[in-house]
PDB file of C-alpha atoms in Angstrom:
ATOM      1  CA  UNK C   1       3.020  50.404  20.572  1.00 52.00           C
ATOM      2  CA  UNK C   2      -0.309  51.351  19.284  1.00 51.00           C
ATOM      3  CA  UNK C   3      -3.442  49.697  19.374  1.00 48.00           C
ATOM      4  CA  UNK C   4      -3.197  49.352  15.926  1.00 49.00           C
ATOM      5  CA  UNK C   5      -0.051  47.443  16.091  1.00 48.00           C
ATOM      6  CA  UNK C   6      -1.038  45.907  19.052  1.00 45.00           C
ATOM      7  CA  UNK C   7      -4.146  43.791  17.031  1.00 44.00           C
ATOM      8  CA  UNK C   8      -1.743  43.365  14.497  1.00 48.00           C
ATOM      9  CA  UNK C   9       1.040  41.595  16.013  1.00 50.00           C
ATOM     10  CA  UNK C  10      -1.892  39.626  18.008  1.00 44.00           C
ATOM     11  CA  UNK C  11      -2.990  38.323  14.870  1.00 46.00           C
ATOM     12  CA  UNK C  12       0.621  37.338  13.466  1.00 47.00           C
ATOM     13  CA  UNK C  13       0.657  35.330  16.061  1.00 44.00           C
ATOM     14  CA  UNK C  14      -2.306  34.042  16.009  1.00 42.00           C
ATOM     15  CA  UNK C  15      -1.507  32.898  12.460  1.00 43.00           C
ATOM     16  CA  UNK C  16       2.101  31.692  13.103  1.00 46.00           C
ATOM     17  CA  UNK C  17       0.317  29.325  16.362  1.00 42.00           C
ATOM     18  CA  UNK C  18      -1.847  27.823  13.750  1.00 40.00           C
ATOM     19  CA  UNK C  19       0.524  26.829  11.279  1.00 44.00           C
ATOM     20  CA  UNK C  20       2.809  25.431  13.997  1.00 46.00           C
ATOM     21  CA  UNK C  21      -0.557  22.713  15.079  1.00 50.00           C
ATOM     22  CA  UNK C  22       0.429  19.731  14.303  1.00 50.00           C
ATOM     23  CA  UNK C  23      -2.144  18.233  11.584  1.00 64.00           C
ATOM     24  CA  UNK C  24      -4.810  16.487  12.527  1.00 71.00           C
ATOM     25  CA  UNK C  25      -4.732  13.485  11.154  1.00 67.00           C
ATOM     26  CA  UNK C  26      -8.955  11.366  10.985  1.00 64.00           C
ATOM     27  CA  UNK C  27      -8.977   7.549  11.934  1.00 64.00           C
ATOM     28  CA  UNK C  28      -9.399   5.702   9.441  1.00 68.00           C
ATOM     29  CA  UNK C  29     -12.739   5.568   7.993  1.00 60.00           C
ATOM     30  CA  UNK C  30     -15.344   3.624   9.407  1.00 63.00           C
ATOM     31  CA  UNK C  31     -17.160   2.066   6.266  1.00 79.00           C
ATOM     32  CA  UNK C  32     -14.570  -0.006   5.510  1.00 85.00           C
ATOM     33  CA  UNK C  33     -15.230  -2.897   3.473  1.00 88.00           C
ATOM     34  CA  UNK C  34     -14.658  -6.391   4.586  1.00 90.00           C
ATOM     35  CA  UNK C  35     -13.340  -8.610   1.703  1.00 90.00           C
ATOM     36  CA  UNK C  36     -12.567 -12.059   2.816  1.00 86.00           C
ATOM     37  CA  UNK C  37     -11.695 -10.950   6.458  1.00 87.00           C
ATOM     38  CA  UNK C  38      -9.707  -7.615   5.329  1.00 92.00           C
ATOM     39  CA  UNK C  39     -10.770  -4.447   6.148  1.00 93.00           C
ATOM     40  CA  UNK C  40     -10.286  -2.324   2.719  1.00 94.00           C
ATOM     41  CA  UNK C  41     -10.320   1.610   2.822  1.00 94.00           C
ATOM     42  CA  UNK C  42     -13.226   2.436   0.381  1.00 94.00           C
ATOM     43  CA  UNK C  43     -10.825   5.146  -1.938  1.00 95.00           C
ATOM     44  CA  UNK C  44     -10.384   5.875  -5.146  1.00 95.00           C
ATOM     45  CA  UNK C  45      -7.097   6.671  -6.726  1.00 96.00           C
ATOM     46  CA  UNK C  46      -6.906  10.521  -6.253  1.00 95.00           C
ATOM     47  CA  UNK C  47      -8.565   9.602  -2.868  1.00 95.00           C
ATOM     48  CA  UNK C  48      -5.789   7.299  -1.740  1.00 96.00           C
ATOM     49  CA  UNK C  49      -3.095   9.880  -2.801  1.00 96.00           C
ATOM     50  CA  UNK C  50      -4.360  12.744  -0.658  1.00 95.00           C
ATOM     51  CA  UNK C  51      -4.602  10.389   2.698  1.00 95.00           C
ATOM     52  CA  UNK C  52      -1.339   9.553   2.417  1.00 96.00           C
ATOM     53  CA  UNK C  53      -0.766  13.112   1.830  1.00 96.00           C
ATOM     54  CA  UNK C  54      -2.163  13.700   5.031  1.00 94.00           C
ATOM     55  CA  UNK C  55      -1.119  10.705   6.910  1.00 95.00           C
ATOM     56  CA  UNK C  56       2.921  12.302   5.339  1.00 96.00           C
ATOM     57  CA  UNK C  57       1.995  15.605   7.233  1.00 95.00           C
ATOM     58  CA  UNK C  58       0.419  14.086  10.213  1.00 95.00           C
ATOM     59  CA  UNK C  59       4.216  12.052  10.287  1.00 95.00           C
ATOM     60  CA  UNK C  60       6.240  15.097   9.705  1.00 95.00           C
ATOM     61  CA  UNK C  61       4.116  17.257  12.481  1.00 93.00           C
ATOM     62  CA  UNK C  62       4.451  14.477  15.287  1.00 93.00           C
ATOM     63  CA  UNK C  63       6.862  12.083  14.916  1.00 93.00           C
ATOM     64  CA  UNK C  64       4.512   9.320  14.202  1.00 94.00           C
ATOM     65  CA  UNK C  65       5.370   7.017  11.309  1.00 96.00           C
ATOM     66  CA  UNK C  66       2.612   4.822   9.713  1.00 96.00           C
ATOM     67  CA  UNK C  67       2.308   2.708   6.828  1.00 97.00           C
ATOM     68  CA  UNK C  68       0.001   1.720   3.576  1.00 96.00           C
ATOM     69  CA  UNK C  69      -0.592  -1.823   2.082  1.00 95.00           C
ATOM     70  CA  UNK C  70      -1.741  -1.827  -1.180  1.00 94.00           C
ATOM     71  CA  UNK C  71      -3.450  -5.605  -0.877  1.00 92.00           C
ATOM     72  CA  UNK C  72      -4.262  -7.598  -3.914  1.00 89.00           C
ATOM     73  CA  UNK C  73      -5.889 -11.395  -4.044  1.00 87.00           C
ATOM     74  CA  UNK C  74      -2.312 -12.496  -3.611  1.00 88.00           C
ATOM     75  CA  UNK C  75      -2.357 -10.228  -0.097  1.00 90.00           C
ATOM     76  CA  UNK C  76      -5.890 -12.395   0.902  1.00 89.00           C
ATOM     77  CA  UNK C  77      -4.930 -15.501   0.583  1.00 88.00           C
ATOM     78  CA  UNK C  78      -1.629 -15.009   2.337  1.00 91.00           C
ATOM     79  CA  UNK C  79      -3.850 -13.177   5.294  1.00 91.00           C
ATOM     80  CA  UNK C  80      -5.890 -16.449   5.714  1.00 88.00           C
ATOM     81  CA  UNK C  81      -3.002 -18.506   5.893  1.00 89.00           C
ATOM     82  CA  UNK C  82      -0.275 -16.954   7.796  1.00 91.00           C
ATOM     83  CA  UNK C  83      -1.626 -15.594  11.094  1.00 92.00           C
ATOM     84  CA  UNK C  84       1.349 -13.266  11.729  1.00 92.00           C
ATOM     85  CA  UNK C  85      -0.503 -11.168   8.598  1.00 94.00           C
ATOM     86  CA  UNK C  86      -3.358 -10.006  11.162  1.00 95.00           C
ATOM     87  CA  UNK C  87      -1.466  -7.555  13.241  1.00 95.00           C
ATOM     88  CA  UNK C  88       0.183  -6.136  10.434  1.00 96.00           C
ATOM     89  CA  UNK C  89      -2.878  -5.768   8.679  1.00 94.00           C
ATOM     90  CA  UNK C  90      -4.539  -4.464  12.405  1.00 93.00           C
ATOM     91  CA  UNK C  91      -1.722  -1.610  12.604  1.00 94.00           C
ATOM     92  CA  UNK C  92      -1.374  -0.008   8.860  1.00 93.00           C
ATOM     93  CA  UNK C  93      -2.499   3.256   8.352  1.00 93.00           C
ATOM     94  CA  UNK C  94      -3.906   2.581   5.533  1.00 95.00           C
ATOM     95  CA  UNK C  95      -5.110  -0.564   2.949  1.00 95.00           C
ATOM     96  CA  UNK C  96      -6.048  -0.255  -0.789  1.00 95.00           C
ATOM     97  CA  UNK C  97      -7.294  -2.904  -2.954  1.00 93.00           C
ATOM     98  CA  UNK C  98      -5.213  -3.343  -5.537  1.00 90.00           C
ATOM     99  CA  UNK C  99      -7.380  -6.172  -7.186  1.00 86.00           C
ATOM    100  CA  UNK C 100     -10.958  -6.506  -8.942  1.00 86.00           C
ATOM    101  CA  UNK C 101     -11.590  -9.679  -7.567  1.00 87.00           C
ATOM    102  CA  UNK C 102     -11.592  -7.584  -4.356  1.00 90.00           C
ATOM    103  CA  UNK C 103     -13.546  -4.691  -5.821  1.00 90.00           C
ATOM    104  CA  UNK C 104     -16.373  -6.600  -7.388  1.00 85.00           C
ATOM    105  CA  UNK C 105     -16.405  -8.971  -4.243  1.00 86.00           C
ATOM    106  CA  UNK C 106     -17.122  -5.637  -1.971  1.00 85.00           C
ATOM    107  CA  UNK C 107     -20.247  -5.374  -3.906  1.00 85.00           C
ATOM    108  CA  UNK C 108     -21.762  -8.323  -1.450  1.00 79.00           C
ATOM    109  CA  UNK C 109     -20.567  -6.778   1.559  1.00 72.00           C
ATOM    110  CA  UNK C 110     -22.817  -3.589   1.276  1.00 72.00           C
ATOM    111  CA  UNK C 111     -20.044  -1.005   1.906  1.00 85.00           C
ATOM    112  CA  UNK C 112     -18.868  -0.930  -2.253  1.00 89.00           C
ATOM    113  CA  UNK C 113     -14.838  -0.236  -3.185  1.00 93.00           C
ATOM    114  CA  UNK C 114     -15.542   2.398  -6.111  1.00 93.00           C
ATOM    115  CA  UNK C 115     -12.445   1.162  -7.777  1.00 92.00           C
ATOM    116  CA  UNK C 116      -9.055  -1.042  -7.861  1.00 90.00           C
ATOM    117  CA  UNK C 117      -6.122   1.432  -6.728  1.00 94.00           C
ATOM    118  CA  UNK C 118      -3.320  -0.362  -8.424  1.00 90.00           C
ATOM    119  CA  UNK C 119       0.297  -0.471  -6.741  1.00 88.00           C
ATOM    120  CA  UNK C 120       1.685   0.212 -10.029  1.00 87.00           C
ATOM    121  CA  UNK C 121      -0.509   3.460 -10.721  1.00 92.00           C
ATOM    122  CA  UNK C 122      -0.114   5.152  -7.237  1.00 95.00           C
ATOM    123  CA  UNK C 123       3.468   5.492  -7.466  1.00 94.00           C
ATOM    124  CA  UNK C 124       3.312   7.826 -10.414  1.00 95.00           C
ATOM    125  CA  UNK C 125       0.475   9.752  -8.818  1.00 96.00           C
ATOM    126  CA  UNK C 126       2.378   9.767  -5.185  1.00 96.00           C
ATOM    127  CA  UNK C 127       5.848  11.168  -7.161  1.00 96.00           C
ATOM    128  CA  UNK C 128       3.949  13.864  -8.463  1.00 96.00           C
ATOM    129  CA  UNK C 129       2.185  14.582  -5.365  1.00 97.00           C
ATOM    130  CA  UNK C 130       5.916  14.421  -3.416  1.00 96.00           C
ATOM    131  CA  UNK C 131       6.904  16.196  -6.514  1.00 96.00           C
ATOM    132  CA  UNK C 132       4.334  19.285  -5.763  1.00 95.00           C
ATOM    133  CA  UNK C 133       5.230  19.552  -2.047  1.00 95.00           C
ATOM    134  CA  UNK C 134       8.918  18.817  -2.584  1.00 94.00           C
ATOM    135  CA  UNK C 135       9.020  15.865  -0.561  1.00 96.00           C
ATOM    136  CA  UNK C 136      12.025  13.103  -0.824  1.00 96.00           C
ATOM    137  CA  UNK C 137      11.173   9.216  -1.886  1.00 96.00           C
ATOM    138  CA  UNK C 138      13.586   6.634  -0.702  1.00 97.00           C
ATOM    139  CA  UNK C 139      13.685   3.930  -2.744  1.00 96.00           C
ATOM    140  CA  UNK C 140      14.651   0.063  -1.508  1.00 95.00           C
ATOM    141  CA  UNK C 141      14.708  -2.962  -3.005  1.00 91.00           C
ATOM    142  CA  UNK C 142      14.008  -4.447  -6.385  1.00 87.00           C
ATOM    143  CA  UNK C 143      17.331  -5.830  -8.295  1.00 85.00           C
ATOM    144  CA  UNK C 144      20.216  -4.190  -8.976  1.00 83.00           C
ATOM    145  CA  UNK C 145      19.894  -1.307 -10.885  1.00 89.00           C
ATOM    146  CA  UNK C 146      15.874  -1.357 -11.027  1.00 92.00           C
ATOM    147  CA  UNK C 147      15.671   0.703  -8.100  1.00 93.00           C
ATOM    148  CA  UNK C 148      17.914   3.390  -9.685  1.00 94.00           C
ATOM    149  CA  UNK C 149      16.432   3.158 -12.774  1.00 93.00           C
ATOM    150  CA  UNK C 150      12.482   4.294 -11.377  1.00 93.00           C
ATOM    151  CA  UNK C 151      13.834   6.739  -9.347  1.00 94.00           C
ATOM    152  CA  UNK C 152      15.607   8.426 -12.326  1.00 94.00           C
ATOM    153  CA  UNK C 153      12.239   7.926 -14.647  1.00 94.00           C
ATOM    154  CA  UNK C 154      10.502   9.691 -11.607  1.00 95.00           C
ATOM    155  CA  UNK C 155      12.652  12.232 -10.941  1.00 94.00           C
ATOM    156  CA  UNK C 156      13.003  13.520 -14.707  1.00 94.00           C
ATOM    157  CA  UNK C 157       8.896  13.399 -15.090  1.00 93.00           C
ATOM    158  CA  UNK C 158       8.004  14.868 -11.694  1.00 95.00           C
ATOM    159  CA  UNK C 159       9.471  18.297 -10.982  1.00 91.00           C
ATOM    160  CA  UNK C 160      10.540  19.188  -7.400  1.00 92.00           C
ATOM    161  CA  UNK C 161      10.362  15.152  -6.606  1.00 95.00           C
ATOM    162  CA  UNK C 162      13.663  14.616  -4.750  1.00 95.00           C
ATOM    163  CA  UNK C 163      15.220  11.624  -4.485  1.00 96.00           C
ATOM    164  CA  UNK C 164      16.368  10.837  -0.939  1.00 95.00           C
ATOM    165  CA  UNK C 165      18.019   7.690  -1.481  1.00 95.00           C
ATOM    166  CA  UNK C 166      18.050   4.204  -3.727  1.00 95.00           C
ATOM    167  CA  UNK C 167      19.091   0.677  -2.570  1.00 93.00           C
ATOM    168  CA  UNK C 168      18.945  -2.477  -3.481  1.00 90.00           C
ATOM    169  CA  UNK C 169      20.050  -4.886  -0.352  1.00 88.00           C
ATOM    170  CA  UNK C 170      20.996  -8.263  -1.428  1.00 84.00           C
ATOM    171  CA  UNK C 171      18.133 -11.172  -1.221  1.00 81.00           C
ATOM    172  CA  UNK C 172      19.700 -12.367   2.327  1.00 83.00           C
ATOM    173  CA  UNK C 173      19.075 -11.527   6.096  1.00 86.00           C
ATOM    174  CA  UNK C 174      21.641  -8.539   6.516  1.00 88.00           C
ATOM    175  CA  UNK C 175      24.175  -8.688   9.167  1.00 90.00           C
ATOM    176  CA  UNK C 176      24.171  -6.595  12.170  1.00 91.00           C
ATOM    177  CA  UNK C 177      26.636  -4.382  11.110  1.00 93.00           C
ATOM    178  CA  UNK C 178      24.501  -4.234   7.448  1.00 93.00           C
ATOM    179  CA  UNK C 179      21.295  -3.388   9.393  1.00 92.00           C
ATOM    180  CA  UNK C 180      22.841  -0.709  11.359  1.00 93.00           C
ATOM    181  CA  UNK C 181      24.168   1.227   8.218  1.00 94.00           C
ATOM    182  CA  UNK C 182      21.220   0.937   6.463  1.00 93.00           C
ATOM    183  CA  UNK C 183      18.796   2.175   8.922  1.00 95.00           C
ATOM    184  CA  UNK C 184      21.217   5.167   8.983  1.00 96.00           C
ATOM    185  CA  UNK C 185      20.836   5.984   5.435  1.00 96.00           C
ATOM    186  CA  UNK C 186      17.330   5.779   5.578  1.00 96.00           C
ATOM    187  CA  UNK C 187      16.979   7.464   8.992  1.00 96.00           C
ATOM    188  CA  UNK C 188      19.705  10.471   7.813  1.00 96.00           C
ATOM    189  CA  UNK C 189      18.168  10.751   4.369  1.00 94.00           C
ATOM    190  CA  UNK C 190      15.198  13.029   5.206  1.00 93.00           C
ATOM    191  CA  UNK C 191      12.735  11.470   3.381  1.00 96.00           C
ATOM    192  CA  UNK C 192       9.316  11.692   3.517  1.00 97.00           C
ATOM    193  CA  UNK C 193       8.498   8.433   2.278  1.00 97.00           C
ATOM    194  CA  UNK C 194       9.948   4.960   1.928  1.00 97.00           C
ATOM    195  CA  UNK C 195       9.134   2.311  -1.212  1.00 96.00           C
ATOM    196  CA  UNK C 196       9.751  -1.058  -0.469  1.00 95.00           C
ATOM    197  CA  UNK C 197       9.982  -3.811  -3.531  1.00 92.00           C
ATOM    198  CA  UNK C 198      10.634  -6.877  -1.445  1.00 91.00           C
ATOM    199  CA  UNK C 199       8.236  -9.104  -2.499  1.00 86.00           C
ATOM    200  CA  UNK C 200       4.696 -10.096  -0.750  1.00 86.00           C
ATOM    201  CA  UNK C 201       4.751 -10.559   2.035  1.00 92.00           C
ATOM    202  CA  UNK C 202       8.642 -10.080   2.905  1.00 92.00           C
ATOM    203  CA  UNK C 203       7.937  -6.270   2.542  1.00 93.00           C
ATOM    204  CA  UNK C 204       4.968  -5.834   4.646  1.00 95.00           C
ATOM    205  CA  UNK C 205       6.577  -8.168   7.438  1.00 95.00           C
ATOM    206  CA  UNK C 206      10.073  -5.629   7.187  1.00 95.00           C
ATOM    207  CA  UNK C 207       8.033  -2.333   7.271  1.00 96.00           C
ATOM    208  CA  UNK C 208       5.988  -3.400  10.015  1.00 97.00           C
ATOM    209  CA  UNK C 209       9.151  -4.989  12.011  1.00 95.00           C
ATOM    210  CA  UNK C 210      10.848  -1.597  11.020  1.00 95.00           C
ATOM    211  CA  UNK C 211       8.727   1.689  10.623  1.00 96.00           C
ATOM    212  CA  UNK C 212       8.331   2.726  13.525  1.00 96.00           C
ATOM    213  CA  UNK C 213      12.532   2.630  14.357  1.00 94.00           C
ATOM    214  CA  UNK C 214      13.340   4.464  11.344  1.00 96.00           C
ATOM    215  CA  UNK C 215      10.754   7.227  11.866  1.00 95.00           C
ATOM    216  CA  UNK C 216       9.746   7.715   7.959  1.00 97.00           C
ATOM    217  CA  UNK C 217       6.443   9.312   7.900  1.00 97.00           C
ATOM    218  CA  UNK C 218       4.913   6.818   5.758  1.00 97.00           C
ATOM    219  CA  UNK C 219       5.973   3.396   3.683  1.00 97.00           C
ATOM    220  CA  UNK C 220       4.877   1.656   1.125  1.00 96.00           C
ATOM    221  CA  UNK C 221       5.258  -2.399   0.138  1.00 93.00           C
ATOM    222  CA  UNK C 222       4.955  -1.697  -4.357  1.00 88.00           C
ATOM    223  CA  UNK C 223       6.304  -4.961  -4.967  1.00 76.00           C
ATOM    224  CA  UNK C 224       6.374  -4.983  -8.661  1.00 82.00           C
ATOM    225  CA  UNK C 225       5.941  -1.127  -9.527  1.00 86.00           C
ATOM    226  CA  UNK C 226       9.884  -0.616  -9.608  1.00 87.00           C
ATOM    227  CA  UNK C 227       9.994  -2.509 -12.469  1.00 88.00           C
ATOM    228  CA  UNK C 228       7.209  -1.294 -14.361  1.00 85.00           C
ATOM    229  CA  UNK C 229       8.485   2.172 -14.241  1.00 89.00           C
ATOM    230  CA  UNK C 230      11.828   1.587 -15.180  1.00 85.00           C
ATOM    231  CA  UNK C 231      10.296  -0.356 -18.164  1.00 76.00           C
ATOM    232  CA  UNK C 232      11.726  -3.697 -16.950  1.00 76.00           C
ATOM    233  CA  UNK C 233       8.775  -5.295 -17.154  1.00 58.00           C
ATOM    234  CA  UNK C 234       5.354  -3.469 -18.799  1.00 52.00           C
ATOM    235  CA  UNK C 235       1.840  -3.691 -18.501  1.00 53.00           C
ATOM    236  CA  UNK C 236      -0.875  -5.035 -19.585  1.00 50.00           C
ATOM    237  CA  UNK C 237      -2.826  -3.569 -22.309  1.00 58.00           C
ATOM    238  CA  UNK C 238      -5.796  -1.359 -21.281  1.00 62.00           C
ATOM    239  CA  UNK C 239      -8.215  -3.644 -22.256  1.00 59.00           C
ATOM    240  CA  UNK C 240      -6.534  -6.056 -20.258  1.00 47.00           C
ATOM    241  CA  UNK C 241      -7.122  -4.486 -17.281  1.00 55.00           C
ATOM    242  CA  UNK C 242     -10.669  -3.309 -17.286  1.00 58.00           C
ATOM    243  CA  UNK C 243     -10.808  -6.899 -18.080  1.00 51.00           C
ATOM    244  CA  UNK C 244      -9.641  -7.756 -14.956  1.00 58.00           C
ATOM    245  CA  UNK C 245      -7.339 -10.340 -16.571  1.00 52.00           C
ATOM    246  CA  UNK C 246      -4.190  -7.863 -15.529  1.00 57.00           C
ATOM    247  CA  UNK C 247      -2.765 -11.047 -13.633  1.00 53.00           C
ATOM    248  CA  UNK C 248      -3.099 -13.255 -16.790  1.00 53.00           C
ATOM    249  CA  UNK C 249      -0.888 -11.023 -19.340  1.00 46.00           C
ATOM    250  CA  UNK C 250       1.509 -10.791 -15.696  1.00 57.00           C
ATOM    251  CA  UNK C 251       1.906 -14.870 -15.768  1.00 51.00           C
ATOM    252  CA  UNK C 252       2.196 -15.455 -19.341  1.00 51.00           C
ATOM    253  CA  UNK C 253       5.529 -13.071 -19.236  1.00 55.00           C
ATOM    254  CA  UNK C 254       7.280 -14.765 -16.531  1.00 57.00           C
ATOM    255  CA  UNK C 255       5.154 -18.664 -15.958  1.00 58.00           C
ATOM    256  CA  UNK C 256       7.823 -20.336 -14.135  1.00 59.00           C
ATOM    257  CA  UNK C 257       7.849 -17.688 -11.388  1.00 61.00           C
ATOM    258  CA  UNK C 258       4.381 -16.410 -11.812  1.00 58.00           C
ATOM    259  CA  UNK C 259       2.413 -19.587 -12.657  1.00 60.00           C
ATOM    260  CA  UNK C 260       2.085 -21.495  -8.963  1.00 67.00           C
ATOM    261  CA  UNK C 261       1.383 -18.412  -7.619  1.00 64.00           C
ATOM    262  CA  UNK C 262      -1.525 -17.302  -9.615  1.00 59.00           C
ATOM    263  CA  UNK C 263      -2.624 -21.121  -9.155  1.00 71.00           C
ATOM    264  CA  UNK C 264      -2.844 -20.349  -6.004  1.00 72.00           C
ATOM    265  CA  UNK C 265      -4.889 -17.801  -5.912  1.00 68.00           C
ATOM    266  CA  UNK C 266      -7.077 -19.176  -7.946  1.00 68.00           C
ATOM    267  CA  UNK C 267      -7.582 -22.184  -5.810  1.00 71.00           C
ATOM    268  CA  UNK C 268      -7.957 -19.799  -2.953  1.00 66.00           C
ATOM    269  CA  UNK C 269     -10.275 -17.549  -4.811  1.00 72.00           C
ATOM    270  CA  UNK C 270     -12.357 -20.611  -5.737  1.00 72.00           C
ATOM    271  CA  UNK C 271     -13.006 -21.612  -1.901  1.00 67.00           C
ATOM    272  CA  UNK C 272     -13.721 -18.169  -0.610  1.00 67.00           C
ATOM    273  CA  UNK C 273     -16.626 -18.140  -3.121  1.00 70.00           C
ATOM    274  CA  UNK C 274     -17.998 -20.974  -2.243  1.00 68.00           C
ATOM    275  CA  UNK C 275     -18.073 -20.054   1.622  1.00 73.00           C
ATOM    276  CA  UNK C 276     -19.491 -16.748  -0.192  1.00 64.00           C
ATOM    277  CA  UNK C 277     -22.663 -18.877  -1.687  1.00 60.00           C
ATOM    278  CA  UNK C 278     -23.118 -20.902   1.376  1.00 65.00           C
ATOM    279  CA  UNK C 279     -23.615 -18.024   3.579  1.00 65.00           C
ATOM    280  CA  UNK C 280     -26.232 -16.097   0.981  1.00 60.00           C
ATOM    281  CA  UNK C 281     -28.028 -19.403   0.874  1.00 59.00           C
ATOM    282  CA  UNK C 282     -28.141 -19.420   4.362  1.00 63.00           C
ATOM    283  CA  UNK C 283     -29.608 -16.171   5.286  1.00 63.00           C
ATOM    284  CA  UNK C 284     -31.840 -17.162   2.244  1.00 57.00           C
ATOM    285  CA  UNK C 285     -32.850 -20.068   4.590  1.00 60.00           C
ATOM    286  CA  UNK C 286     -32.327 -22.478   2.227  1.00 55.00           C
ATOM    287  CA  UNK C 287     -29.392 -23.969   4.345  1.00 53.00           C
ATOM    288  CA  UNK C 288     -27.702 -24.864   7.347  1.00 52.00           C
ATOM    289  CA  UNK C 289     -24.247 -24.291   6.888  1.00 46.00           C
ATOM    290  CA  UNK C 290     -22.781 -21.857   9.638  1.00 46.00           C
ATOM    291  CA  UNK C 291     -19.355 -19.888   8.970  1.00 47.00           C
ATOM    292  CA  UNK C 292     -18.550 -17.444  11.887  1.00 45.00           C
ATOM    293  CA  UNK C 293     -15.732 -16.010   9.330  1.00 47.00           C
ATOM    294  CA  UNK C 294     -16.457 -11.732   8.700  1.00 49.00           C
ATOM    295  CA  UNK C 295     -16.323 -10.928   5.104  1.00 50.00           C
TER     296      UNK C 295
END
């Protein structure tokens, strides 16, 4: 072999090594911004899309699921109550804030969201993204039907998007037997990423009880996206939205369901900015209230 050849097949390899690295995937960044004691990722839309691009790759590349919350007001208030929240909130991979209350709140903290990544917008986004790299989806929860319904709207807009699998489990604790034949469609599918529309917080508590087992590179809790895309429900006008009032044109379509909820939030919502005032008064000086709480 010549020399020629030699440098040559040296550098083949050379090139053939590199590809095979697994990718290297950066922790999590360390600006986050604290919004009422949870630690937001400061991305914007197309930002949130390619880390979970990455955090895919890093998956595929070494075995190592993770996961992404996409954490609205809803997501807070539940966080301060329920206690069990904090580890799964400790462990994701990843967490967006998928409200303005959030984003404008961040403003106080000193480390600024630059914008509300909504649930319901990253899922067309991370299609076509999956789409591009010709990546499967899986697709569980929602009703009956739903579930089939987004992943057909996704697949027909989204070129190369494959669809690795659709479910929709009934709204009980499976049995064994279920939970064994489930995990083995999901595990046997091949897909790159798993969408979860259980509810908040039944599908954060089921990805973080489960992702690691099944081995999908990354999931996602969408709640309500399902049914946007497959035009079950629709949302709210533009206007709406920059608004902030998103939530408002949400309960007036469904106020039996909707209504206590977004009560609630608002009561929480209240509280936490009144604990916001105290503590700016105090380090004005102007008062002696004390609140250890971060964020």
């Amino acid at each position: 072999m010549s020399s020629e050849e030699i440098a040559s097949s040296e550098e083949t390899a050379a090139m053939d090594a590199t590809k095979s690295r697994p990718t290297v995937l950066a922790p999590r960044s360390s600006a986050r911004s604290w919004v009422w004691d949870v630690p937001f990722d400061p991305l914007t839309l197309s930002g949130s899309v390619d880390r979970i691009e990455q955090m895919i790759q890093y998956g595929m590349d070494t075995g190592t699921p993770s996961y992404v919350i996409t954490a609205n007001l809803n997501y807070c208030m539940l966080h301060h109550q329920e206690p069990e929240l904090h580890q799964i909130t400790n462990d994701c991979g990843l967490i967006l804030a998928d409200g303005h209350p959030i984003v404008v709140r961040s403003r106080l903290s000193g480390k600024r969201l630059p914008e509300r990544v909504a649930g319901s917008e990253l899922i067309y986004d991370l299609a076509e993204r999956c789409g591009e790299r010709g990546w499967g989806i899986y697709f569980l929860g929602g009703e009956p039907g739903v579930a089939q319904q987004c992943a057909d709207k996704l697949a027909a807009d989204y070129q190369g998007l494959r669809i690795a699998g659709v479910e929709s489990p009934p709204f009980r604790v499976l049995t064994e037997r279920e939970q064994r034949e489930q995990d083995a469609r999901i595990m046997n599918s091949g897909a790159q990423v798993l969408l979860v529309a259980f509810g908040q917080p039944k599908g954060e508590k089921w990805i973080h009880a489960n992702y690691k087992r099944l081995g999908i590179p990354v999931s996602i809790q969408l709640g309500a996206s399902f049914d946007f895309v497959a035009g079950k429900s629709s949302r709210a006008p533009d206007i709406w939205q920059k608004l902030g009032l998103e939530w408002m044109h949400r309960m007036m379509s469904d106020p039996k369901r909707l209504g206590p909820r977004y009560a609630a939030n608002a009561m929480f919502l209240c509280g936490r900015l009144v604990e916001d005032w105290k503590r700016l008064v105090t380090r004005w000086g102007m008062g002696d209230w004390s609140d250890q709480r971060r964020g």
